[in-house]
CSV table of C-alpha atoms and ligand atoms in Angstrom, one decimal:
chain,number,residue,atom,x,y,z
A,88,MET,CA,108.3,96.7,65.3
A,89,PRO,CA,108.3,94.2,68.2
A,90,SER,CA,105.0,92.7,68.7
A,91,LEU,CA,102.9,93.5,71.9
A,92,LYS,CA,100.9,90.5,72.8
A,93,TRP,CA,97.6,91.0,74.5
A,94,PRO,CA,96.3,90.1,77.1
A,95,SER,CA,99.6,88.5,78.1
A,96,PRO,CA,102.6,90.8,77.4
A,97,PHE,CA,104.8,88.2,78.9
A,98,PRO,CA,105.0,85.5,76.3
A,99,ASN,CA,108.2,83.7,77.4
A,100,GLY,CA,108.2,84.8,80.9
A,101,GLY,CA,110.6,87.7,81.5
A,102,SER,CA,114.1,88.3,82.5
A,103,GLU,CA,115.0,89.9,85.7
A,104,LYS,CA,118.6,89.3,85.0
A,105,ALA,CA,121.1,92.0,84.2
A,106,MET,CA,122.4,91.8,80.6
A,107,ILE,CA,125.5,93.1,78.7
A,108,VAL,CA,124.9,93.6,75.0
A,109,SER,CA,128.4,93.5,73.1
A,110,LEU,CA,128.6,95.2,69.7
A,111,ASN,CA,130.6,93.8,66.8
A,112,GLU,CA,133.2,95.8,64.8
A,113,LYS,CA,130.7,97.1,62.2
A,114,ALA,CA,127.9,98.0,64.6
A,115,ASN,CA,126.2,101.4,64.5
A,116,PRO,CA,125.8,101.9,68.2
A,117,ALA,CA,122.9,104.5,67.8
A,118,ALA,CA,121.0,102.0,65.6
A,119,VAL,CA,121.4,99.2,68.1
A,120,LYS,CA,120.4,101.4,70.9
A,121,ARG,CA,117.2,102.4,69.0
A,122,GLU,CA,116.3,98.7,68.6
A,123,LEU,CA,117.0,98.1,72.4
A,124,VAL,CA,114.8,100.9,73.4
A,125,ALA,CA,112.1,99.8,71.0
A,126,ARG,CA,112.0,96.5,72.8
A,127,GLY,CA,111.4,98.2,76.0
A,128,LEU,CA,114.8,97.7,77.5
A,129,TRP,CA,116.3,100.2,80.1
A,130,ILE,CA,119.9,101.0,79.2
A,131,ALA,CA,121.7,101.3,82.5
A,132,SER,CA,125.0,102.5,80.9
A,133,GLU,CA,127.1,102.6,77.8
A,134,LEU,CA,130.6,101.1,78.0
A,135,ARG,CA,133.1,102.8,75.7
A,136,ASP,CA,136.5,101.9,74.3
A,137,GLY,CA,139.6,104.2,74.5
A,138,ASN,CA,138.4,106.2,71.6
A,139,GLY,CA,135.1,106.9,73.1
A,140,ALA,CA,133.1,104.6,70.8
A,141,VAL,CA,130.3,102.7,72.4
A,142,ARG,CA,131.2,98.9,72.6
A,143,GLN,CA,128.7,97.6,75.0
A,144,PHE,CA,125.2,98.4,76.5
A,145,SER,CA,124.4,97.3,80.0
A,146,ILE,CA,120.8,96.5,80.5
A,147,SER,CA,119.0,96.9,83.8
A,148,PRO,CA,117.3,93.8,85.3
A,149,GLY,CA,113.6,93.7,85.0
A,150,SER,CA,113.2,96.3,82.2
A,151,ALA,CA,111.4,93.9,79.8
A,152,ALA,CA,110.5,90.4,78.9
A,153,ILE,CA,112.8,89.9,76.0
A,154,SER,CA,114.6,86.7,75.0
A,155,VAL,CA,118.4,86.7,74.5
A,156,SER,CA,117.9,85.3,70.9
A,157,ASP,CA,115.7,88.3,70.0
A,158,ILE,CA,118.5,90.7,71.1
A,159,THR,CA,121.2,88.7,69.4
A,160,SER,CA,119.3,89.0,66.2
A,161,ILE,CA,119.6,92.8,66.2
A,162,GLU,CA,122.1,93.9,63.4
A,163,GLY,CA,125.4,94.9,65.0
A,164,VAL,CA,125.1,92.8,68.1
A,165,ASP,CA,127.9,90.3,68.8
A,166,VAL,CA,127.0,88.5,72.1
A,167,VAL,CA,124.6,89.0,74.9
A,168,THR,CA,125.7,87.8,78.3
A,169,THR,CA,123.3,87.6,81.3
A,170,SER,CA,123.9,87.4,85.0
A,171,LYS,CA,122.9,84.4,86.9
A,172,SER,CA,119.9,84.4,89.2
A,173,GLU,CA,120.6,85.3,92.7
A,174,HIS,CA,117.7,83.2,93.9
A,175,PRO,CA,117.8,79.8,92.2
A,176,LEU,CA,115.7,78.0,94.8
A,177,VAL,CA,112.9,80.6,94.3
A,178,ASP,CA,113.2,80.1,90.6
A,179,LYS,CA,113.2,76.3,91.0
A,180,GLN,CA,110.1,76.4,93.2
A,181,GLY,CA,108.1,77.9,90.4
A,182,PRO,CA,104.7,79.7,90.4
A,183,VAL,CA,102.6,77.0,91.8
A,184,VAL,CA,102.8,75.6,95.2
A,185,GLN,CA,100.6,73.4,97.5
A,186,VAL,CA,100.1,74.2,101.0
A,187,ALA,CA,98.1,71.9,103.3
A,188,GLY,CA,96.3,70.6,100.2
A,189,ILE,CA,95.5,74.1,98.8
A,190,THR,CA,97.0,75.2,95.5
A,191,PHE,CA,98.4,78.7,95.1
A,192,GLY,CA,99.0,79.9,91.6
A,193,GLY,CA,96.7,77.3,90.0
A,194,GLY,CA,94.2,79.9,88.8
A,195,ASN,CA,91.8,79.8,91.5
A,196,PRO,CA,92.4,82.7,94.1
A,197,VAL,CA,93.2,81.5,97.7
A,198,TRP,CA,91.6,83.5,100.5
A,199,MET,CA,93.2,84.0,103.9
A,200,CYS,CA,90.9,85.7,106.3
A,201,GLY,CA,90.3,86.4,109.9
A,202,PRO,CA,90.9,89.1,112.6
A,203,CYS,CA,94.1,91.1,112.9
A,204,SER,CA,94.6,89.8,116.5
A,205,VAL,CA,93.2,86.7,118.0
A,206,GLU,CA,91.1,88.2,120.8
A,207,SER,CA,89.2,85.3,122.3
A,208,GLU,CA,88.3,81.7,121.8
A,209,ASP,CA,84.7,82.7,121.1
A,210,GLN,CA,85.7,85.4,118.6
A,211,LEU,CA,87.8,82.9,116.7
A,212,LYS,CA,84.9,80.3,116.7
A,213,ARG,CA,82.4,82.8,115.3
A,214,ALA,CA,84.9,83.9,112.7
A,215,ALA,CA,85.9,80.5,111.6
A,216,GLU,CA,82.3,79.2,111.2
A,217,ARG,CA,81.3,82.1,109.0
A,218,LEU,CA,84.5,82.1,107.0
A,219,ALA,CA,84.3,78.5,106.3
A,220,SER,CA,80.7,78.8,105.1
A,221,PHE,CA,82.1,81.4,102.5
A,222,GLY,CA,84.7,78.9,101.4
A,223,VAL,CA,87.7,80.4,103.0
A,224,PRO,CA,90.4,77.8,103.3
A,225,PHE,CA,92.8,79.7,105.6
A,226,LEU,CA,92.1,81.2,109.0
A,227,ARG,CA,94.5,84.0,109.9
A,228,GLY,CA,95.0,85.9,113.2
A,229,GLY,CA,97.9,87.1,115.2
A,230,ALA,CA,98.7,85.3,118.4
A,231,PHE,CA,102.0,87.1,118.8
A,232,LYS,CA,101.5,90.7,117.5
A,233,PRO,CA,104.3,92.9,116.1
A,234,ARG,CA,103.0,96.3,117.3
A,235,THR,CA,104.6,99.7,116.7
A,236,SER,CA,103.9,100.8,120.3
A,237,PRO,CA,104.9,98.7,123.2
A,238,TYR,CA,101.8,99.9,125.0
A,239,ALA,CA,99.5,98.4,122.3
A,240,PHE,CA,98.0,95.0,122.6
A,241,GLN,CA,100.7,92.4,122.1
A,242,GLY,CA,98.5,89.3,121.5
A,243,HIS,CA,97.5,86.5,123.8
A,244,GLY,CA,100.5,84.4,122.7
A,245,ARG,CA,100.5,80.6,123.1
A,246,VAL,CA,96.9,80.2,124.3
A,247,ALA,CA,95.7,82.0,121.2
A,248,LEU,CA,97.5,79.5,119.0
A,249,GLY,CA,95.4,76.8,120.6
A,250,TRP,CA,92.2,78.8,119.9
A,251,LEU,CA,93.2,79.2,116.3
A,252,ARG,CA,93.9,75.5,115.8
A,253,LYS,CA,90.6,74.4,117.4
A,254,ALA,CA,88.5,76.9,115.5
A,255,ALA,CA,90.1,75.9,112.3
A,256,ASP,CA,89.9,72.2,112.9
A,257,ALA,CA,86.3,72.4,113.8
A,258,ASN,CA,85.5,74.1,110.4
A,259,GLY,CA,87.9,72.3,108.1
A,260,MET,CA,90.3,75.3,107.8
A,261,ARG,CA,94.0,75.7,107.8
A,262,VAL,CA,95.9,78.1,110.1
A,263,VAL,CA,98.3,80.7,109.0
A,264,THR,CA,99.9,82.8,111.8
A,265,GLU,CA,102.9,84.8,112.6
A,266,ALA,CA,106.0,83.7,114.4
A,267,LEU,CA,107.4,86.9,115.8
A,268,SER,CA,110.6,85.6,117.2
A,269,GLU,CA,113.0,82.7,117.1
A,270,GLY,CA,111.5,81.7,120.6
A,271,ASP,CA,108.0,81.4,119.1
A,272,VAL,CA,108.9,79.2,116.1
A,273,GLY,CA,108.6,75.8,117.8
A,274,THR,CA,105.2,76.5,119.4
A,275,VAL,CA,103.8,78.3,116.3
A,276,SER,CA,104.8,75.5,114.0
A,277,GLU,CA,103.1,72.9,116.2
A,278,HIS,CA,99.8,74.8,115.8
A,279,ALA,CA,100.0,76.3,112.3
A,280,ASP,CA,99.8,74.9,108.8
A,281,MET,CA,101.7,77.9,107.4
A,282,LEU,CA,104.1,80.2,109.3
A,283,GLN,CA,103.9,83.8,108.6
A,284,VAL,CA,106.9,86.2,108.5
A,285,GLY,CA,105.7,89.7,109.2
A,286,SER,CA,106.8,92.7,107.4
A,287,ARG,CA,109.0,93.9,110.2
A,288,ASN,CA,110.8,90.7,110.3
A,289,MET,CA,111.5,90.1,106.6
A,290,HIS,CA,115.2,91.1,107.2
A,291,ASN,CA,115.6,89.1,110.3
A,292,TYR,CA,117.8,86.3,108.8
A,293,ALA,CA,118.2,84.3,112.1
A,294,LEU,CA,114.4,84.1,112.3
A,295,LEU,CA,114.1,83.1,108.6
A,296,LYS,CA,116.6,80.3,109.0
A,297,SER,CA,114.9,79.1,112.1
A,298,ILE,CA,111.4,79.1,110.4
A,299,GLY,CA,112.9,77.4,107.4
A,300,ALA,CA,114.3,74.6,109.5
A,301,THR,CA,110.7,73.8,110.6
A,302,LYS,CA,110.3,72.6,107.0
A,303,LYS,CA,106.8,74.1,107.0
A,304,PRO,CA,105.3,76.3,104.3
A,305,VAL,CA,105.8,80.0,104.9
A,306,LEU,CA,103.9,83.1,104.1
A,307,LEU,CA,106.6,85.8,103.6
A,308,LYS,CA,105.4,89.4,103.9
A,309,ARG,CA,107.4,92.0,102.2
A,310,GLY,CA,109.4,94.4,104.4
A,311,MET,CA,107.9,97.8,104.3
A,312,ALA,CA,111.0,99.2,102.8
A,313,ALA,CA,112.3,96.1,101.1
A,314,THR,CA,113.4,96.1,97.4
A,315,LEU,CA,112.0,93.2,95.3
A,316,GLU,CA,115.5,91.6,95.2
A,317,GLU,CA,115.6,91.7,99.0
A,318,TRP,CA,112.3,90.2,99.3
A,319,LEU,CA,113.2,87.4,96.9
A,320,LEU,CA,116.4,86.7,98.7
A,321,ALA,CA,114.5,86.4,102.0
A,322,GLY,CA,112.5,83.7,100.2
A,323,GLU,CA,115.8,82.1,99.2
A,324,TYR,CA,116.9,82.0,102.9
A,325,LEU,CA,113.8,80.2,103.8
A,326,LEU,CA,114.0,77.6,101.0
A,327,GLY,CA,117.6,77.2,101.6
A,328,ALA,CA,116.9,76.4,105.3
A,329,GLY,CA,114.4,73.8,104.3
A,330,ALA,CA,110.9,75.6,104.1
A,331,GLN,CA,108.5,73.3,102.2
A,332,ALA,CA,107.2,76.2,100.2
A,333,VAL,CA,107.3,80.0,100.2
A,334,VAL,CA,104.3,82.2,99.2
A,335,PHE,CA,105.1,85.9,98.9
A,336,CYS,CA,102.6,88.6,100.3
A,337,GLU,CA,102.7,92.1,99.1
A,338,ARG,CA,101.3,94.3,102.0
A,339,GLY,CA,102.3,97.8,101.0
A,340,ILE,CA,105.5,99.8,101.4
A,341,ARG,CA,106.2,103.1,103.0
A,342,SER,CA,105.6,106.1,100.9
A,343,PHE,CA,105.7,109.9,101.3
A,344,ASP,CA,102.0,110.1,101.3
A,345,ASP,CA,99.9,108.9,104.4
A,346,THR,CA,96.6,109.1,102.5
A,347,THR,CA,96.6,105.3,102.5
A,348,ARG,CA,98.4,103.4,105.4
A,349,ASN,CA,100.9,102.0,103.0
A,350,LEU,CA,101.4,102.1,99.3
A,351,LEU,CA,100.2,98.9,97.7
A,352,ASP,CA,102.9,98.0,95.1
A,353,LEU,CA,100.9,96.1,92.5
A,354,GLY,CA,103.7,96.5,90.0
A,355,ALA,CA,105.9,94.2,92.2
A,356,VAL,CA,102.9,91.8,92.1
A,357,ALA,CA,102.9,91.7,88.4
A,358,ILE,CA,106.7,91.2,88.3
A,359,LEU,CA,106.7,88.3,90.8
A,360,SER,CA,103.7,86.6,89.1
A,361,HIS,CA,104.6,87.1,85.5
A,362,VAL,CA,108.3,87.7,85.2
A,363,VAL,CA,109.9,85.9,88.3
A,364,HIS,CA,107.0,83.2,88.2
A,365,ALA,CA,106.8,83.1,92.0
A,366,PRO,CA,103.5,82.6,93.9
A,367,VAL,CA,102.4,85.9,95.3
A,368,ILE,CA,99.3,87.0,97.3
A,369,VAL,CA,98.2,90.5,98.4
A,370,ASP,CA,97.1,91.9,101.6
A,371,PRO,CA,95.0,95.0,100.8
A,372,SER,CA,94.1,95.3,104.5
A,373,HIS,CA,97.5,96.5,105.6
A,374,GLY,CA,98.2,97.8,102.2
A,375,THR,CA,95.6,100.5,102.4
A,376,GLY,CA,94.4,100.6,106.0
A,377,ARG,CA,90.9,101.3,104.7
A,378,ARG,CA,87.9,99.0,104.6
A,379,ASP,CA,86.4,100.8,101.6
A,380,LEU,CA,89.5,100.1,99.5
A,381,ILE,CA,89.6,96.4,100.0
A,382,LEU,CA,87.3,95.5,97.2
A,383,PRO,CA,89.0,97.8,94.5
A,384,MET,CA,92.5,96.9,95.5
A,385,GLY,CA,91.6,93.3,95.9
A,386,ARG,CA,90.3,93.3,92.3
A,387,ALA,CA,93.3,95.1,91.1
A,388,ALA,CA,95.6,92.7,92.9
A,389,LEU,CA,94.0,89.6,91.3
A,390,ALA,CA,94.1,91.4,87.9
A,391,ALA,CA,97.8,91.9,88.4
A,392,GLY,CA,98.5,88.2,89.0
A,393,ALA,CA,98.0,87.6,92.7
A,394,ALA,CA,97.3,84.0,93.5
A,395,GLY,CA,95.1,85.1,96.5
A,396,LEU,CA,94.3,87.7,99.1
A,397,MET,CA,94.8,88.1,102.8
A,398,ILE,CA,91.9,90.1,104.2
A,399,GLU,CA,91.3,91.1,107.8
A,400,THR,CA,87.8,90.7,109.1
A,401,HIS,CA,86.0,91.3,112.4
A,402,ASP,CA,82.5,90.7,113.6
A,403,ASN,CA,82.6,94.0,115.5
A,404,PRO,CA,85.5,96.2,114.1
A,405,GLY,CA,84.7,99.1,116.4
A,406,GLU,CA,85.8,96.8,119.4
A,407,ALA,CA,88.7,95.4,117.6
A,408,LYS,CA,92.1,95.4,119.6
A,409,SER,CA,93.9,96.2,116.6
A,410,ASP,CA,93.3,97.4,113.0
A,411,GLY,CA,89.6,97.9,113.4
A,412,PRO,CA,89.4,100.6,110.6
A,413,GLN,CA,90.6,98.3,107.9
A,414,ALA,CA,88.6,95.2,109.0
A,415,ILE,CA,85.7,94.0,106.9
A,416,PHE,CA,82.6,93.2,108.9
A,417,LEU,CA,82.1,89.4,109.0
A,418,ASP,CA,78.7,89.9,107.5
A,419,GLN,CA,80.2,91.7,104.4
A,420,MET,CA,82.8,89.0,103.7
A,421,GLY,CA,80.5,86.6,101.8
A,422,PRO,CA,79.3,89.1,99.2
A,423,LEU,CA,82.9,90.6,99.0
A,424,LEU,CA,84.5,87.3,98.3
A,425,LYS,CA,81.8,86.3,95.8
A,426,THR,CA,82.6,89.5,93.8
A,427,LEU,CA,86.3,89.0,94.0
A,428,GLN,CA,86.0,85.3,93.0
A,429,ASN,CA,84.4,86.5,89.7
A,430,VAL,CA,87.5,88.6,88.9
A,431,GLY,CA,89.7,85.5,88.9
A,432,ASN,CA,93.2,86.3,88.2
A,433,SER,CA,95.3,87.2,85.2
A,434,ARG,CA,97.4,84.1,85.1
B,727,LIG,C1,99.6,90.7,110.1
B,727,LIG,O1,99.3,90.4,108.9
B,727,LIG,O2,99.1,90.4,111.1
B,727,LIG,C2,100.6,91.9,110.2
B,727,LIG,C3,101.1,92.3,111.4
B,727,LIG,O3,101.0,92.4,109.0
B,727,LIG,P1,102.3,93.1,108.6
B,727,LIG,O4,103.4,92.2,109.0
B,727,LIG,O5,102.2,93.1,107.0
B,727,LIG,O6,102.3,94.4,109.1
B,728,LIG,MN1,96.6,93.8,111.3
């Protein structure tokens, strides 16, 4: 029986590559299949010869963390061939990256906090002072806002970038903020330590190339209907264009159920963290849309392998220009982060 290691079931890292398992002449296909299934592999298809006998099994990528040598050792297996990774630059980057002197994936969770939208200079000053006192290294806030409705607050734009920079500098913080269009990239990169690609723009390849070309570190949010592979390939675009580092951010995907704003996909976080070995953080604010779920889902995210959390906060959420219902009161942030800090993460 294959051993199940605990607490880490990923002893060698996993494989997210497709595999073809070819059988030798003497193989008993049913016996080989039993061995493959026992190892947790998903058999995508059985390839047969002209007489209808199974000669190969095709294994789905990502079905388990099994080494090729383990499969080759199964009686009846001739050779195992694996596909090449589609994202070599993401693989090469590895799970630990430095952004403006802060380590993601080093075992200490990284916090990125601030309002959904940058609303005023004074608001940012208050937020940065408090957040810095709680040990938050990254100040977030949207200057250019991607809003579903054209009638909703669109952000203060360039002037808000200046407020972000000033508030962060005054409190020893770094700035992470979104570049919404190719036209914003220059000015955002002048003000930010890390450029954010929003969920709605993950598939905007021209924007990815232009952001990558700044050579800055990037926070890449998952498209709300993007597969893991599409998300990783978006990271590959950024690194290929020159981005210094890419940190992935799971922020929830669309589901059939609107009980939560989005469906926070923590399985994807475990795969990115433990199988792909990429730095990934989680945004439970957009992932749930509910203030009361930030703590439990933040804990779950860290346990799943997240290298940090992005959390929206506001000193007066009732007055927020966007996303008030999910914003944590500034006063609650200290105790919240203290509780989350104690969870650590599973890496
Ligand atoms: C944000 O973080 O400001 C934001 C708009 O989030 P998302 O792109 O995940 O919707
Ligand atoms: Mn928001």
